[in-house]
Amino acid sequence: MALLNLGILAHVDAGKTSLTERLLHTAGVIDEIGSVDAGSTTTDTLALERQRGITIKSAVVSFPLDGITVNLIDTPGHPDFIAEVERVLGVLDGAVLVVSAVEGVQAQTRVLMRTLRRLRLPTLVFVNKIDRRGARDTAVLRQMAQRLAVPLVPMGTAAGLGTRAARFRPGLGPAALEALADQDDGLLAAYLDGAVPGARLRRALAAQTRSASVHPVYFGSAITGAGVPELIDGIQRLLPTAAGDPDGPLSGTVFKVERGPAGEKVAYARLFSGTLRVRDRIPFGDGGNGKDTGTGGNGRKDTATGREGRGTEARVTALAVFDHGTDTRADSAGAGRIVKVWGLGGIRIGDALGTPGRPYEHHFAPPTLETVVVPGPGTDRRSLHLALTQLAEQDPLIGVRHDEQRGETSVSLYGEVQKEVVQATLADEYGLDVTFRETTTLCIERPAGTGHAVEFNKKDANPFLATVGLRVDPAPPGSGVAFRLGVELGSMPYAFFKAVEDTVRETLGQGLHGWQVTDCTVTMTHCGYSPRQSHAHQGFDKSMSSTGYDFRGLTPLVLTEALRRAGTLVHEPMHRFRLEAPADTLGALLPVLARLGAVPETTGTHGAACVLEGTVPAARVHALEQRLPGPTRGEGELETAFDHYAPVTRGMVPERPRTDHNPLNRKEYLLNVTRRVGE
């Protein structure tokens, strides 16, 4: 049976989970349609999801569709949980983007569509809620064409808008023909000649949809079911099914990890090739997930040798596949399947199963906020640290940072709602009472120039039996961290090179001002070691022989000195904003924007409204949202999304407290790391 892995994506409250329920009901998988308000939906299984009425974790359900098994993945719509969406995108064959007929295009809608277009992922658009008061059809279609800037093919029209009797009338009109002809010269010629056979039009529609050249648009209501049969027909006819050779080498990607009732790890993976069987012993490891490299997402691959930075093997103890709405145990699963896997104890999100296939990519911005977790009365700090570490396993973009000296743990986040969810999860699942300090903005550091430093074995004040030389060079924004060798690979044991690279990446977590250093290339320029020494009739003598400890201890000192000579600039996250407000409020609005550091770059008009687009520091977005109603008489509409990092130019350069042994202070560092303090 053919397989289709389908994602449902939307801005929060567009009706995505309700549409999932309707699709399952129409396919006969569930007898009753669950309600988001009542907390009875199939995919929102977490207690917190049912309480809040929002999707927090992606969930997989399946339904049969005339010879196709559709694995339907419901994703969160709230921007605070964009990391869940990011992980799902790499395992999909197609998507349905849900847009509200009442609210129209919203901030998250634009972010999602831009990403879907960049990935060339075949996507259908479902304009939901045509039964609600204030629903629009042609206006929303026009808005999508303007603000999403993608080729759209209306698959029909809506009738009875704003009433329970609202329905969808299928039919390809002139607008659909024009959109398809724009992408196909042969079709355009036939169109100009005035004769396009219906069969040719349908073939062009299917081909262009599967190549992500156009996006068919359906109107309907997940609540009443209007337009859903036509959407299902489009899913079946227009989206491509999963490809992959079940007899090929095993290759898959882990996109979700959860803990079972006994605390065991359960991995969700998409298989792109081969067949996975219970009791198979399989390799898994770093698929280029980019967790430790800042914003660039270059992964932890050992660029000196081409070997993966982390890899291991384990035996699969159990498997489950998705069928008829739920997961069922299976002995094997082939290419195209989404599976649940037990037995892989060290598995992490982004890991490859078997042969690395598609790399795990970052499609959205990293978290730009951070907060310190404050344990409540009676809360054990070690238990809290363990719980936060487990939450970070399930969401790699939640960075846990522990400060031993201050006894504090901080986490990086996308927003205040995510903070509330972390607090509730710690209370409900771990029995831990916590509060949070004020949320602060996460900055990064980038090298300002090139810096080089070296320390030689048994020379000067070097207490380590190692020679390490490192050069730091700036790299393009967004490129992350690259490690290179400027010395011969065989000049010392590979384990020592690996110790240097791993320590470089760890040390770059805190730059000269305490922020993560990214967008740079670190080249090892010098190396040396003391070969293994032993006394007669005695064992290995550590005092005369280099160990990995020597390289791990010396590297932070050398790298920090190289950074000091290069200099670093602190960059703060910047959001791109789009602000629409009554034109006569512009005079009152501009001073507010100026005080918050917002810079309008373009100004336009849209009827009686003015539209401003520009940039604003992420740290000022919340203040802008709070102050906007006053000068705009409550009519201002603001959209913001992370855009880039820019050097801090106003006020003091922000500093972040260090949590390491502080290699910026050589004496303090050596006192903490070794008792052999240099003279």
XYZ file of C-alpha atoms in Angstrom:
679
model
C 0.000 0.000 0.000
C 1.281 3.493 -0.870
C 2.219 5.841 1.973
C 1.791 9.597 2.360
C 3.294 11.471 5.309
C 1.194 14.623 5.574
C 1.691 17.605 7.860
C -1.067 19.950 9.026
C 0.361 23.423 9.692
C -1.187 26.750 10.638
C -1.099 29.866 12.756
C -2.534 29.225 16.211
C -6.371 28.998 16.338
C -6.788 28.617 12.571
C -8.537 25.280 13.180
C -5.741 22.851 12.404
C -6.534 20.290 15.117
C -10.264 20.509 14.337
C -9.439 19.762 10.698
C -7.411 16.724 11.789
C -10.442 15.464 13.738
C -12.725 16.004 10.743
C -10.340 14.153 8.395
C -10.176 11.174 10.774
C -13.962 11.135 11.139
C -14.542 11.384 7.393
C -12.113 8.495 6.853
C -14.009 6.404 9.418
C -11.149 6.170 11.909
C -13.058 7.841 14.762
C -16.789 7.680 15.466
C -17.063 11.061 17.156
C -15.324 14.327 16.359
C -13.370 15.602 19.340
C -13.553 19.198 20.488
C -10.551 21.398 21.218
C -12.607 23.397 23.732
C -13.755 20.229 25.491
C -10.244 18.730 25.444
C -11.405 15.578 23.661
C -9.337 15.648 20.460
C -7.402 12.621 19.238
C -4.008 14.266 18.736
C -3.885 16.548 21.796
C -3.067 13.812 24.290
C -1.117 15.803 26.883
C -3.164 16.995 29.855
C -1.720 20.463 29.371
C -2.818 20.512 25.718
C -6.371 19.639 26.742
C -6.382 22.271 29.487
C -5.060 25.093 27.315
C -6.723 24.075 24.061
C -3.511 24.357 22.058
C -1.193 21.821 20.453
C 2.204 21.670 22.150
C 3.719 18.442 20.819
C 3.421 17.064 17.306
C 1.293 13.911 17.119
C 0.957 11.210 14.476
C -2.309 9.507 13.503
C -3.174 7.603 10.341
C -6.114 6.871 8.081
C -6.659 4.834 4.897
C -7.527 6.630 1.681
C -8.334 4.468 -1.348
C -5.109 2.482 -1.422
C -3.029 5.095 0.410
C -2.128 5.044 4.108
C -1.914 8.656 5.228
C 0.224 9.369 8.280
C -1.170 12.668 9.476
C 1.075 14.809 11.672
C -0.666 17.547 13.651
C 1.806 20.285 14.601
C 1.645 23.211 17.056
C 0.482 26.553 15.708
C 1.772 28.793 18.497
C 5.115 30.386 17.567
C 6.595 29.423 20.947
C 6.567 25.794 19.767
C 7.986 26.345 16.292
C 10.754 23.825 17.072
C 8.154 21.037 16.941
C 7.176 22.160 13.434
C 10.817 22.386 12.382
C 11.504 18.765 13.224
C 8.444 17.521 11.343
C 9.169 19.330 8.072
C 12.059 17.069 7.144
C 9.931 13.885 7.225
C 6.927 15.067 5.186
C 5.860 14.231 1.635
C 3.270 17.009 1.545
C 1.443 19.529 3.723
C -1.876 21.256 4.259
C -1.570 24.877 5.368
C -4.702 26.015 7.219
C -5.750 29.678 7.026
C -8.707 31.192 8.869
C -11.380 32.757 6.650
C -11.988 35.278 9.453
C -8.472 36.332 10.511
C -6.831 35.658 7.144
C -3.044 35.628 6.766
C -1.275 35.938 10.114
C 2.367 36.184 11.150
C 2.908 32.448 11.508
C 1.141 31.800 8.198
C 3.792 33.808 6.379
C 6.680 32.158 8.253
C 5.354 28.690 7.451
C 4.661 29.362 3.780
C 8.108 30.871 3.246
C 9.647 27.734 4.716
C 7.422 25.373 2.718
C 8.401 27.195 -0.473
C 12.081 27.080 0.388
C 11.860 23.321 0.963
C 9.801 22.847 -2.229
C 7.298 20.839 -0.188
C 4.003 20.223 -2.075
C 1.315 22.120 -0.166
C -2.464 22.486 -0.322
C -4.152 25.472 1.348
C -7.398 25.026 3.276
C -9.258 28.256 4.106
C -11.164 27.189 7.228
C -14.082 28.672 9.201
C -16.224 29.791 6.251
C -19.232 29.183 8.543
C -18.069 31.840 11.054
C -19.368 35.392 11.180
C -16.920 37.677 9.376
C -15.685 34.933 7.041
C -14.298 36.129 3.699
C -13.320 34.269 0.550
C -12.156 36.514 -2.301
C -10.668 39.016 0.162
C -8.636 36.271 1.898
C -7.584 34.864 -1.471
C -6.409 38.315 -2.538
C -4.633 38.798 0.794
C -2.850 35.450 0.413
C -1.696 36.368 -3.078
C -0.321 39.686 -1.804
C 1.200 38.704 1.530
C 2.292 35.135 0.826
C 3.442 35.988 -2.703
C 2.985 32.437 -4.027
C 1.074 31.033 -7.044
C -2.397 29.982 -5.849
C -4.963 27.887 -7.720
C -8.534 28.368 -6.423
C -10.219 24.958 -6.545
C -13.688 26.471 -6.311
C -15.701 29.134 -4.524
C -17.487 29.482 -1.195
C -21.220 30.085 -0.835
C -23.317 31.058 2.192
C -20.351 32.643 3.970
C -20.821 33.280 7.686
C -23.662 30.784 8.146
C -23.918 27.148 9.198
C -25.061 26.438 5.649
C -21.769 27.690 4.162
C -20.464 25.269 1.560
C -17.739 24.806 -1.023
C -18.518 24.755 -4.738
C -15.708 22.937 -6.572
C -14.640 24.039 -10.031
C -11.554 25.386 -11.773
C -12.273 28.901 -13.013
C -10.277 31.391 -15.108
C -8.049 32.322 -12.140
C -6.939 28.702 -11.787
C -6.207 28.404 -15.493
C -4.164 31.608 -15.455
C -2.102 30.467 -12.454
C -1.290 27.131 -14.116
C -0.547 28.705 -17.496
C 1.970 31.059 -15.852
C 4.066 28.002 -14.939
C 3.677 26.062 -18.223
C 4.485 27.587 -21.625
C 2.646 24.844 -23.531
C -0.459 25.331 -21.432
C -0.159 29.094 -21.901
C -0.114 28.676 -25.692
C -3.190 26.443 -25.563
C -4.886 28.948 -23.243
C -4.217 31.823 -25.641
C -5.634 29.698 -28.475
C -8.781 29.383 -26.382
C -8.825 25.609 -25.974
C -7.486 23.748 -22.921
C -8.970 20.244 -22.522
C -10.079 19.432 -18.987
C -7.841 16.344 -18.818
C -4.775 18.414 -19.693
C -5.681 21.003 -17.081
C -5.970 18.320 -14.389
C -2.623 16.777 -15.398
C -0.950 20.188 -15.223
C -2.522 20.830 -11.827
C -1.205 17.543 -10.403
C 2.275 17.983 -11.884
C 2.671 21.579 -10.735
C 1.338 20.826 -7.260
C 3.750 17.908 -6.803
C 6.651 20.098 -7.876
C 5.486 22.804 -5.418
C 5.124 25.267 -8.312
C 1.511 26.094 -7.377
C -0.693 25.661 -4.314
C -4.350 24.603 -4.726
C -6.751 26.466 -2.406
C -9.893 24.907 -0.884
C -12.552 26.654 1.191
C -14.461 24.904 3.945
C -15.216 24.342 7.601
C -13.666 21.719 9.850
C -16.675 22.061 12.177
C -19.437 21.439 9.606
C -17.363 19.345 7.200
C -17.907 21.682 4.255
C -15.114 21.380 1.694
C -13.431 18.479 3.528
C -14.374 15.751 0.962
C -12.872 17.926 -1.787
C -9.750 18.483 0.301
C -9.403 14.729 0.827
C -9.750 14.221 -2.923
C -6.974 16.767 -3.451
C -4.737 15.016 -0.914
C -5.242 11.757 -2.795
C -4.848 13.089 -6.343
C -2.395 15.977 -6.049
C 0.194 15.129 -3.388
C 3.087 12.707 -3.989
C 3.336 9.462 -2.048
C 6.431 8.401 -0.141
C 9.404 7.139 -2.117
C 12.157 4.809 -0.971
C 13.597 1.347 -1.561
C 12.683 -1.134 1.212
C 15.526 -3.388 0.022
C 18.128 -0.622 0.158
C 20.445 0.276 3.041
C 18.676 1.414 6.197
C 18.382 5.201 6.396
C 16.058 7.179 8.619
C 15.805 10.381 10.658
C 14.557 10.805 14.234
C 12.195 13.775 14.567
C 10.732 13.232 18.015
C 11.797 11.589 21.285
C 9.554 10.954 24.247
C 9.769 9.018 27.502
C 7.661 5.910 28.070
C 5.903 4.971 31.331
C 9.078 3.371 32.709
C 11.250 6.321 31.681
C 12.566 4.568 28.569
C 13.256 6.566 25.434
C 10.889 6.121 22.486
C 12.072 7.525 19.159
C 9.807 8.602 16.280
C 11.579 8.253 12.945
C 10.874 8.495 9.232
C 12.449 5.701 7.192
C 13.724 6.892 3.810
C 15.332 3.630 2.736
C 15.665 0.005 3.830
C 13.678 -2.033 6.340
C 13.912 -1.890 10.124
C 13.236 -5.052 12.130
C 12.851 -5.911 15.788
C 16.109 -7.327 17.199
C 18.152 -5.588 14.501
C 21.327 -4.043 15.825
C 21.561 -0.685 14.093
C 24.005 2.223 14.084
C 22.638 5.621 14.974
C 24.166 8.961 15.735
C 24.695 12.519 14.729
C 22.777 13.320 11.571
C 24.010 16.908 11.490
C 21.482 18.223 13.991
C 23.443 21.348 14.707
C 22.520 21.560 18.361
C 25.917 22.620 19.637
C 26.985 24.990 16.904
C 24.958 28.085 17.601
C 22.780 29.483 14.879
C 24.499 27.994 11.876
C 23.279 24.423 12.160
C 26.477 22.880 10.805
C 26.289 19.950 13.188
C 29.148 18.326 15.009
C 30.799 16.541 12.149
C 34.549 16.117 12.510
C 35.664 18.215 9.571
C 39.229 17.023 9.965
C 38.461 13.396 9.254
C 34.960 13.228 7.834
C 33.854 10.993 10.703
C 30.662 11.652 12.579
C 31.049 13.415 15.886
C 28.940 10.861 17.741
C 27.787 7.396 16.818
C 26.817 4.190 18.535
C 24.887 0.977 18.029
C 21.949 -0.561 19.857
C 19.419 -3.320 19.387
C 15.819 -2.502 18.491
C 13.649 -4.078 21.192
C 10.235 -3.077 19.809
C 8.648 -1.306 16.839
C 5.308 0.312 16.149
C 3.798 1.660 12.929
C 0.770 3.876 12.463
C -2.383 2.355 11.040
C -6.128 3.128 11.276
C -5.709 6.045 13.639
C -3.274 4.602 16.130
C 0.123 2.983 16.526
C 0.316 -0.792 16.440
C 3.226 -3.098 17.236
C 5.034 -4.592 14.247
C 7.981 -6.893 13.613
C 9.314 -4.782 10.752
C 8.762 -1.524 8.864
C 9.941 -0.471 5.418
C 10.919 2.707 3.590
C 8.338 5.481 3.711
C 7.000 4.496 7.129
C 6.925 6.586 10.267
C 7.865 4.317 13.152
C 8.179 4.334 16.920
C 11.374 2.609 18.055
C 12.301 1.229 21.472
C 15.746 0.172 22.655
C 17.916 3.060 21.433
C 18.951 4.428 24.815
C 21.210 7.256 23.665
C 18.991 8.445 20.812
C 18.455 12.173 20.237
C 16.342 14.284 17.938
C 18.057 14.756 14.576
C 19.971 11.478 14.808
C 20.285 9.304 11.724
C 19.310 5.634 11.822
C 21.632 3.486 9.729
C 23.224 5.368 6.848
C 22.902 9.153 7.268
C 20.418 10.419 4.694
C 18.773 13.799 4.752
C 20.606 16.099 7.175
C 18.651 17.638 10.013
C 18.289 21.308 9.131
C 17.285 24.413 11.011
C 14.452 26.091 9.112
C 13.427 28.638 11.736
C 15.169 31.052 14.043
C 16.806 29.818 17.252
C 15.336 30.815 20.626
C 16.140 34.428 21.467
C 15.042 34.493 25.120
C 16.476 33.094 28.327
C 15.240 32.804 31.896
C 16.607 31.464 35.174
C 14.576 28.647 36.736
C 14.042 29.258 40.450
C 13.264 26.112 42.500
C 10.388 26.480 44.942
C 10.489 25.472 48.626
C 11.458 21.814 49.010
C 12.427 21.390 45.342
C 15.635 19.403 44.955
C 18.069 21.164 42.613
C 19.558 17.934 41.277
C 16.113 16.559 40.453
C 15.289 19.857 38.737
C 18.459 19.731 36.645
C 17.707 16.136 35.595
C 14.122 17.010 34.668
C 15.208 20.015 32.583
C 17.830 17.870 30.850
C 15.124 15.361 29.898
C 12.900 18.159 28.568
C 15.830 19.394 26.472
C 16.179 15.872 25.027
C 12.626 16.172 23.725
C 13.208 19.709 22.450
C 16.823 20.360 21.387
C 16.188 24.078 21.006
C 15.549 24.346 24.748
C 19.103 24.969 25.882
C 19.782 24.107 29.523
C 22.655 26.066 31.068
C 23.857 25.277 34.589
C 25.935 27.699 36.652
C 27.786 25.702 39.308
C 29.134 28.773 41.092
C 25.745 30.416 41.552
C 23.791 27.181 41.750
C 21.471 28.418 38.986
C 19.958 26.744 35.935
C 18.677 28.745 32.985
C 16.783 27.680 29.881
C 16.477 29.283 26.464
C 12.951 29.754 25.150
C 10.852 31.237 22.354
C 8.291 33.031 24.495
C 6.230 33.422 27.631
C 3.714 30.696 26.746
C 6.525 28.174 26.419
C 7.771 29.255 29.847
C 4.338 28.557 31.331
C 4.298 25.144 29.655
C 7.726 24.258 31.073
C 6.529 25.304 34.528
C 3.355 23.218 34.265
C 5.233 20.207 32.844
C 7.733 20.253 35.707
C 4.853 20.372 38.192
C 2.601 17.751 36.567
C 5.155 15.211 35.318
C 8.006 15.614 37.782
C 6.324 17.047 40.887
C 8.705 20.017 40.911
C 7.560 23.497 41.936
C 9.413 26.285 40.121
C 9.119 29.937 39.227
C 11.140 32.035 36.777
C 13.080 35.255 36.838
C 12.426 37.956 34.302
C 13.003 36.828 30.720
C 16.114 38.296 29.098
C 17.277 38.432 25.485
C 19.848 35.931 24.186
C 22.657 37.570 22.240
C 25.529 36.013 20.309
C 29.143 36.963 19.695
C 30.908 37.021 16.349
C 34.662 37.483 15.802
C 35.554 41.019 14.740
C 38.751 39.909 13.021
C 41.357 37.156 12.948
C 43.218 36.014 16.039
C 45.901 33.377 16.605
C 47.442 31.861 19.748
C 49.658 28.886 20.513
C 51.136 27.216 23.591
C 53.955 24.704 23.334
C 54.501 21.522 25.279
C 57.013 21.949 28.160
C 57.594 25.627 27.393
C 56.897 28.842 29.257
C 54.044 28.528 31.751
C 52.179 25.710 30.020
C 51.379 23.098 32.707
C 49.836 20.679 30.197
C 51.724 18.054 28.198
C 50.351 19.315 24.897
C 51.001 21.757 22.092
C 47.915 23.516 20.728
C 47.786 26.374 18.241
C 44.454 27.803 17.059
C 43.456 30.523 14.613
C 39.980 32.081 14.670
C 38.603 33.627 11.475
C 35.209 35.277 10.929
C 32.748 33.394 8.709
C 29.567 34.524 6.925
C 26.476 35.124 9.112
C 24.475 31.953 9.612
C 27.359 29.629 8.771
C 27.808 28.389 12.346
C 31.125 26.939 13.512
C 33.616 25.043 11.377
C 36.721 23.270 12.665
C 39.674 22.740 10.327
C 43.097 21.142 10.530
C 46.135 23.093 9.386
C 48.419 20.256 10.508
C 48.871 16.676 9.354
C 46.208 14.320 10.677
C 48.793 11.616 11.413
C 51.066 13.884 13.436
C 49.477 12.746 16.695
C 46.788 10.272 17.826
C 43.303 10.976 16.464
C 41.849 11.012 19.995
C 43.854 14.158 20.766
C 42.532 15.938 17.669
C 39.023 14.932 18.687
C 39.591 16.232 22.234
C 40.656 19.602 20.805
C 37.675 19.875 18.440
C 35.126 18.896 21.083
C 36.657 21.362 23.547
C 36.704 24.131 20.929
C 32.982 23.720 20.330
C 32.273 23.619 24.060
C 34.452 26.660 24.802
C 32.743 28.704 22.066
C 29.589 28.438 24.149
C 30.923 31.430 26.126
C 32.845 34.184 24.407
C 34.616 37.257 25.738
C 31.304 38.689 26.940
C 29.791 35.350 27.989
C 27.613 34.794 24.894
C 27.853 31.913 22.442
C 30.376 32.542 19.671
C 29.238 31.563 16.204
C 29.868 32.231 12.522
C 33.576 31.490 12.664
C 36.204 29.025 11.461
C 38.691 27.632 13.970
C 41.843 26.168 12.444
C 44.332 24.067 14.397
C 47.744 25.453 13.388
C 50.087 23.657 15.818
C 49.993 20.336 17.583
C 52.332 18.195 19.620
C 52.337 15.665 22.428
C 54.555 13.608 24.713
C 54.512 9.956 23.593
C 53.503 7.243 25.998
C 56.202 6.736 28.641
C 56.648 3.960 31.182
C 59.272 2.980 33.725
C 60.855 -0.444 33.690
C 58.518 -3.073 35.127
C 55.934 -0.355 35.801
C 52.809 0.851 34.077
C 51.918 3.936 32.123
C 53.324 7.159 33.612
C 50.805 9.996 33.279
C 53.281 12.570 34.522
C 55.446 12.001 31.428
C 52.802 11.133 28.801
C 50.105 13.222 27.127
C 46.470 12.315 27.689
C 43.206 13.704 26.423
C 43.017 15.646 29.685
C 46.029 17.749 28.651
C 44.408 18.783 25.369
C 41.015 19.411 26.958
C 42.671 21.546 29.625
C 44.909 23.599 27.334
C 42.476 24.257 24.459
C 40.234 26.780 26.330
C 43.265 28.915 27.232
C 44.553 28.970 23.654
C 41.149 29.537 22.058
C 40.214 32.315 24.465
C 43.520 34.089 23.793
C 42.909 33.782 20.044
C 39.431 35.249 20.537
C 40.869 38.062 22.634
C 43.266 38.958 19.824
C 40.515 38.725 17.214
C 38.024 40.633 19.325
C 34.323 39.852 19.326
C 31.196 41.909 18.732
C 28.005 41.212 20.648
C 24.986 40.925 18.342
C 21.379 41.135 19.477
C 18.420 39.428 17.749
C 16.404 41.690 15.473
C 12.814 41.155 14.369
C 11.303 42.290 11.095
C 7.959 43.958 11.751
C 4.938 44.802 9.653
C 2.637 47.365 11.217
C -0.717 48.387 9.766
C -2.545 51.314 11.386
C -4.894 54.165 10.441
C -3.028 56.658 8.258
C -3.932 59.609 10.510
C -2.117 57.979 13.468
C 1.263 57.923 11.752
C 2.414 61.160 13.429
C 1.804 59.729 16.911
C 3.184 56.306 16.003
C 6.616 57.239 14.643
C 7.981 58.702 17.936
C 6.914 55.524 19.772
C 8.809 53.406 17.258
C 11.880 55.641 17.541
C 11.970 55.387 21.349
C 11.933 51.579 21.079
C 14.719 51.440 18.503
C 12.371 50.348 15.718
C 13.484 51.522 12.286
C 10.778 51.763 9.571
C 12.325 50.957 6.205
C 9.287 51.144 3.935
C 6.019 53.022 4.208
C 2.963 52.342 2.079
C -0.786 52.760 2.063
C -3.532 50.182 2.004
C -6.852 51.978 1.645
C -7.218 54.259 4.667
C -4.380 52.507 6.470
C -0.632 52.996 6.409
C 1.696 50.003 6.344
C 5.155 50.256 7.898
C 7.806 47.571 7.543
C 11.192 47.573 9.223
C 13.263 46.136 12.054
C 13.049 46.282 15.842
C 15.280 44.760 18.542
C 13.770 41.514 19.849
C 14.098 42.876 23.385
C 11.665 45.701 22.504
C 8.980 43.654 20.724
C 6.920 43.054 23.871
C 7.027 46.761 24.777
C 5.935 47.671 21.242
C 2.973 45.300 21.494
C 1.958 46.902 24.792
C 2.257 50.518 23.615
C 0.701 50.083 20.192
C -3.018 50.413 21.161
C -2.621 53.990 22.481
C -1.370 55.895 19.432
C -3.362 53.721 16.999
C -6.700 53.903 18.888
C -6.555 50.122 19.291
C -6.616 49.593 15.515
C -2.938 48.819 14.954
C -2.035 45.340 13.714
C 1.518 44.165 14.346
C 3.367 41.165 12.910
C 6.924 40.367 13.956
C 9.329 37.525 13.261
C 13.032 36.995 13.896
C 15.093 38.225 10.963
C 18.788 38.507 11.815
C 21.389 39.432 14.435
C 22.837 42.956 14.453
C 25.696 44.495 16.484
C 24.619 46.144 19.717
C 25.041 49.876 19.149
C 23.004 51.420 21.953
C 23.935 51.561 25.615
C 26.284 49.211 27.431
C 27.449 46.020 25.740
C 25.396 43.269 27.440
C 27.416 40.770 29.477
C 26.383 37.244 30.433
C 27.683 35.623 33.652
C 30.126 32.808 32.941
C 29.409 29.263 34.055
C 32.782 27.712 33.148
C 36.207 27.876 34.825
C 36.813 31.257 33.143
C 39.800 30.837 30.823
C 39.848 34.640 30.495
C 41.586 34.626 33.889
C 44.533 32.257 33.507
C 45.383 31.968 37.191
C 41.779 31.376 38.239
C 41.328 28.849 35.439
C 44.421 26.853 36.340
C 43.494 26.842 40.007
C 40.162 25.314 39.065
C 41.418 22.877 36.445
C 44.753 21.686 37.800
C 46.987 22.168 40.806
C 50.029 22.560 38.563
C 49.844 26.351 38.316
C 52.319 27.868 35.880
C 55.123 29.925 37.355
